[in-house]
Coordinates of N, CA and C and ligand atoms in Angstrom, one line a residue:
X1 N 0.8 -1.2 0.0 CA 0.0 0.0 0.0 C 0.9 1.2 0.0
X2 N 0.5 2.2 -0.8 CA 1.3 3.4 -0.9 C 0.3 4.6 -1.0
X3 N 0.7 5.7 -0.4 CA -0.1 7.0 -0.5 C 0.5 7.7 -1.8
X4 N -0.4 8.0 -2.7 CA -0.1 8.6 -3.9 C -0.8 10.0 -4.0
X5 N -0.1 11.0 -4.3 CA -0.8 12.3 -4.5 C -0.8 12.7 -6.0
X6 N -2.0 12.9 -6.5 CA -2.2 13.3 -7.9 C -2.5 14.8 -7.8
X7 N -1.6 15.6 -8.3 CA -1.8 17.1 -8.4 C -2.4 17.5 -9.7
X8 N -3.5 18.1 -9.7 CA -4.2 18.5 -10.9 C -3.6 19.8 -11.5
X9 N -3.8 20.1 -12.7 CA -3.2 21.3 -13.3 C -3.6 22.6 -12.6
X10 N -4.8 22.6 -11.9 CA -5.1 23.9 -11.2 C -4.5 23.9 -9.8
X11 N -3.7 23.0 -9.5 CA -3.0 23.0 -8.2 C -3.7 22.2 -7.1
X12 N -4.9 21.8 -7.3 CA -5.6 21.0 -6.3 C -5.0 19.6 -6.3
X13 N -5.2 18.9 -5.2 CA -4.6 17.5 -5.1 C -5.6 16.5 -4.6
X14 N -5.4 15.3 -5.1 CA -6.2 14.2 -4.7 C -5.2 13.2 -4.1
X15 N -5.4 12.8 -2.9 CA -4.5 11.9 -2.2 C -5.2 10.6 -2.0
X16 N -4.6 9.5 -2.4 CA -5.3 8.2 -2.3 C -4.3 7.1 -1.8
X17 N -4.8 6.1 -1.2 CA -4.0 4.9 -0.9 C -4.2 3.9 -2.0
X18 N -3.1 3.4 -2.5 CA -3.2 2.4 -3.6 C -2.5 1.2 -3.2
X19 N -3.1 0.0 -3.4 CA -2.5 -1.2 -3.0 C -1.6 -1.8 -4.1
X20 N -0.6 -2.5 -3.7 CA 0.2 -3.3 -4.7 C -0.7 -4.5 -5.0
X21 N -0.5 -5.0 -6.3 CA 0.4 -4.7 -7.3 C -0.1 -3.8 -8.4
X22 N -1.0 -2.8 -8.0 CA -1.5 -1.9 -9.0 C -0.3 -1.0 -9.5
X23 N -0.7 -0.2 -10.5 CA 0.3 0.8 -11.0 C -0.3 2.2 -10.6
X24 N 0.5 3.2 -10.8 CA 0.1 4.6 -10.5 C -1.1 4.9 -11.4
X25 N -1.1 4.5 -12.6 CA -2.2 4.7 -13.5 C -3.5 4.0 -13.0
X26 N -3.3 2.8 -12.6 CA -4.5 2.0 -12.1 C -5.1 2.6 -10.8
X27 N -4.2 3.2 -10.0 CA -4.6 3.8 -8.8 C -5.5 5.0 -9.1
X28 N -5.2 5.8 -10.2 CA -6.0 6.9 -10.6 C -7.3 6.4 -11.1
X29 N -7.3 5.4 -11.9 CA -8.6 4.9 -12.5 C -9.5 4.3 -11.4
X30 N -8.9 3.6 -10.4 CA -9.7 3.0 -9.4 C -10.4 4.0 -8.5
X31 N -9.8 5.2 -8.4 CA -10.3 6.3 -7.6 C -10.9 7.4 -8.4
X32 N -11.2 7.1 -9.6 CA -12.0 8.1 -10.5 C -11.3 9.5 -10.6
X33 N -10.0 9.4 -10.6 CA -9.2 10.7 -10.7 C -9.2 11.1 -12.2
X34 N -9.8 12.3 -12.4 CA -9.8 12.8 -13.8 C -8.4 13.2 -14.2
X35 N -8.1 13.1 -15.5 CA -6.8 13.5 -16.0 C -5.9 12.3 -16.4
X36 N -6.4 11.1 -16.1 CA -5.7 9.9 -16.6 C -6.7 9.1 -17.4
X37 N -6.4 9.1 -18.7 CA -7.3 8.4 -19.7 C -7.0 6.9 -19.8
X38 N -5.8 6.6 -20.1 CA -5.3 5.2 -20.2 C -6.1 4.4 -21.2
X39 N -6.1 4.9 -22.4 CA -6.8 4.2 -23.5 C -6.4 2.8 -23.8
X40 N -5.1 2.5 -23.6 CA -4.6 1.2 -24.0 C -4.7 0.2 -22.8
X41 N -5.1 0.7 -21.7 CA -5.2 -0.2 -20.5 C -3.9 -0.5 -19.8
X42 N -2.9 0.1 -20.2 CA -1.6 -0.1 -19.4 C -0.5 -0.8 -20.2
X43 N -0.6 -0.8 -21.5 CA 0.4 -1.6 -22.2 C 1.4 -0.7 -22.9
X44 N 1.6 0.5 -22.4 CA 2.6 1.4 -22.8 C 2.5 1.7 -24.3
X45 N 1.3 1.9 -24.8 CA 1.1 2.2 -26.2 C 0.4 3.5 -26.5
X46 N -0.4 4.0 -25.6 CA -1.3 5.2 -26.0 C -0.7 6.5 -25.5
X47 N 0.0 6.5 -24.4 CA 0.5 7.8 -23.9 C -0.5 8.6 -23.2
X48 N -1.7 8.1 -22.9 CA -2.7 8.9 -22.3 C -2.8 8.7 -20.8
X49 N -1.7 8.2 -20.2 CA -1.5 8.1 -18.8 C -0.3 8.9 -18.3
X50 N 0.1 9.9 -19.2 CA 1.3 10.7 -18.9 C 1.2 11.5 -17.6
X51 N 2.2 11.4 -16.8 CA 2.3 12.2 -15.6 C 3.7 12.9 -15.6
X52 N 3.8 13.9 -14.7 CA 5.1 14.5 -14.4 C 5.4 14.1 -13.0
X53 N 6.6 13.4 -12.8 CA 7.0 13.1 -11.4 C 7.4 14.4 -10.7
X54 N 7.0 14.6 -9.4 CA 7.4 15.8 -8.7 C 8.9 16.0 -8.8
X55 N 9.3 17.2 -9.0 CA 10.8 17.5 -9.1 C 11.5 17.2 -7.9
X56 N 10.9 17.2 -6.7 CA 11.6 16.9 -5.5 C 11.6 15.4 -5.1
X57 N 11.2 14.6 -6.0 CA 11.1 13.2 -5.7 C 12.4 12.5 -5.4
X58 N 12.5 11.7 -4.4 CA 13.7 11.0 -4.0 C 13.3 9.5 -3.9
X59 N 12.1 9.1 -4.2 CA 11.7 7.7 -4.1 C 12.2 6.9 -5.3
X60 N 12.4 5.6 -5.1 CA 13.0 4.8 -6.2 C 11.9 4.5 -7.2
X61 N 12.2 4.8 -8.5 CA 11.2 4.5 -9.6 C 12.0 3.6 -10.6
X62 N 11.3 2.8 -11.3 CA 12.0 1.9 -12.3 C 12.6 2.7 -13.4
X63 N 13.6 2.2 -14.0 CA 14.2 2.8 -15.1 C 13.2 2.9 -16.3
X64 N 13.3 3.9 -17.1 CA 12.4 4.0 -18.3 C 12.9 3.0 -19.3
X65 N 12.0 2.2 -19.9 CA 12.4 1.3 -20.9 C 12.2 1.9 -22.3
X66 N 12.7 1.3 -23.3 CA 12.6 1.9 -24.7 C 11.2 2.2 -25.2
X67 N 10.3 1.3 -24.9 CA 8.9 1.5 -25.4 C 8.3 2.7 -24.7
X68 N 8.5 2.9 -23.4 CA 8.0 4.0 -22.7 C 8.6 5.3 -23.3
X69 N 9.9 5.3 -23.5 CA 10.6 6.5 -24.0 C 10.0 6.9 -25.4
X70 N 9.7 5.9 -26.2 CA 9.2 6.2 -27.5 C 7.8 6.8 -27.4
X71 N 6.9 6.2 -26.6 CA 5.6 6.7 -26.4 C 5.6 8.1 -25.9
X72 N 6.5 8.4 -25.0 CA 6.5 9.8 -24.4 C 6.9 10.8 -25.4
X73 N 7.4 10.4 -26.5 CA 7.8 11.4 -27.6 C 6.5 11.9 -28.3
X74 N 5.4 11.2 -28.1 CA 4.2 11.6 -28.8 C 3.0 11.9 -27.9
X75 N 3.2 12.4 -26.7 CA 2.1 12.7 -25.8 C 1.5 14.0 -26.2
X76 N 0.2 14.2 -25.8 CA -0.5 15.4 -26.1 C 0.1 16.6 -25.4
X77 N 0.4 16.5 -24.2 CA 1.0 17.6 -23.4 C 2.6 17.5 -23.6
X78 N 3.2 18.6 -23.4 CA 4.7 18.6 -23.6 C 5.4 17.5 -22.8
X79 N 6.4 17.0 -23.4 CA 7.3 16.1 -22.6 C 8.3 16.9 -21.8
X80 N 8.5 16.5 -20.6 CA 9.5 17.2 -19.7 C 10.5 16.1 -19.2
X81 N 11.6 16.6 -18.6 CA 12.5 15.6 -18.0 C 11.9 14.7 -17.0
X82 N 10.8 15.2 -16.4 CA 10.2 14.4 -15.3 C 9.0 13.5 -15.9
X83 N 8.8 13.5 -17.2 CA 7.7 12.8 -17.7 C 7.8 11.3 -17.6
X84 N 6.7 10.6 -17.2 CA 6.7 9.1 -17.2 C 5.3 8.7 -17.6
X85 N 5.2 7.4 -18.0 CA 3.9 6.8 -18.2 C 3.5 6.2 -16.9
X86 N 2.3 6.6 -16.3 CA 2.0 6.1 -15.0 C 1.6 4.7 -15.0
X87 N 1.3 4.1 -16.2 CA 1.1 2.7 -16.2 C 2.3 1.8 -16.1
X88 N 3.5 2.5 -16.2 CA 4.7 1.8 -16.1 C 5.4 2.0 -14.7
X89 N 4.6 2.5 -13.8 CA 5.1 2.8 -12.4 C 4.4 1.9 -11.4
X90 N 5.0 0.7 -11.1 CA 4.3 -0.2 -10.1 C 4.2 0.4 -8.7
X91 N 3.1 0.1 -8.1 CA 3.0 0.6 -6.7 C 3.5 -0.4 -5.7
X92 N 4.3 0.1 -4.8 CA 4.8 -0.7 -3.7 C 5.0 0.2 -2.5
X93 N 5.3 -0.3 -1.4 CA 5.6 0.5 -0.2 C 6.8 1.4 -0.4
X94 N 7.7 1.0 -1.4 CA 8.9 1.8 -1.6 C 8.5 3.2 -2.2
X95 N 7.3 3.4 -2.8 CA 7.0 4.7 -3.4 C 5.9 5.3 -2.6
X96 N 5.7 5.0 -1.3 CA 4.8 5.6 -0.4 C 5.1 7.1 -0.3
X97 N 4.2 7.9 -0.7 CA 4.4 9.4 -0.6 C 4.7 10.0 -2.0
X98 N 4.6 9.2 -3.0 CA 4.9 9.7 -4.4 C 3.9 10.8 -4.8
X99 N 4.4 11.9 -5.4 CA 3.6 13.0 -5.9 C 3.8 13.0 -7.4
X100 N 2.6 12.9 -8.1 CA 2.7 13.1 -9.6 C 1.8 14.3 -10.0
X101 N 2.2 15.0 -11.0 CA 1.5 16.1 -11.5 C 0.8 15.7 -12.8
X102 N -0.5 16.0 -13.0 CA -1.2 15.6 -14.2 C -1.0 16.7 -15.2
X103 N -0.9 16.3 -16.5 CA -0.7 17.3 -17.5 C -2.1 18.0 -17.8
X104 N -2.1 19.0 -18.6 CA -3.3 19.8 -18.9 C -4.2 19.0 -19.8
X105 N -3.6 18.1 -20.6 CA -4.4 17.2 -21.5 C -3.7 15.9 -21.7
X106 N -4.5 14.9 -22.1 CA -3.9 13.6 -22.4 C -4.2 13.2 -23.8
X107 N -5.1 14.0 -24.5 CA -5.6 13.6 -25.8 C -5.4 14.8 -26.8
Ligands
FES1 S1 -2.2 3.4 -20.3 FE1 -1.6 3.6 -22.4 S2 0.4 4.1 -22.2 FE2 -0.2 3.9 -20.2

């Protein structure tokens, strides 16, 4: 279980507890958090689960693989150094307290 904060583009935050082995994307969908579309269901193909990891993050996240890197080149909102696909971020106690920022659009 991990506490995940989803910060919306207007600065408001939604904080939820997400159980392993979900992903950060799945945690948003399970909690009806707007701003994560996830059209492909988590297979790193659509880019509509794009998030920005908080710049102050010190929690361990998996390395970005090539497919994720490719998809992030075509997201609707600008790609930043902190961009990740939330479907490729597995939830575990190690990322308890993670903050992700939602882009202004996913489509
Ligand atoms: S849900 Fe499609 S890339 Fe993450």
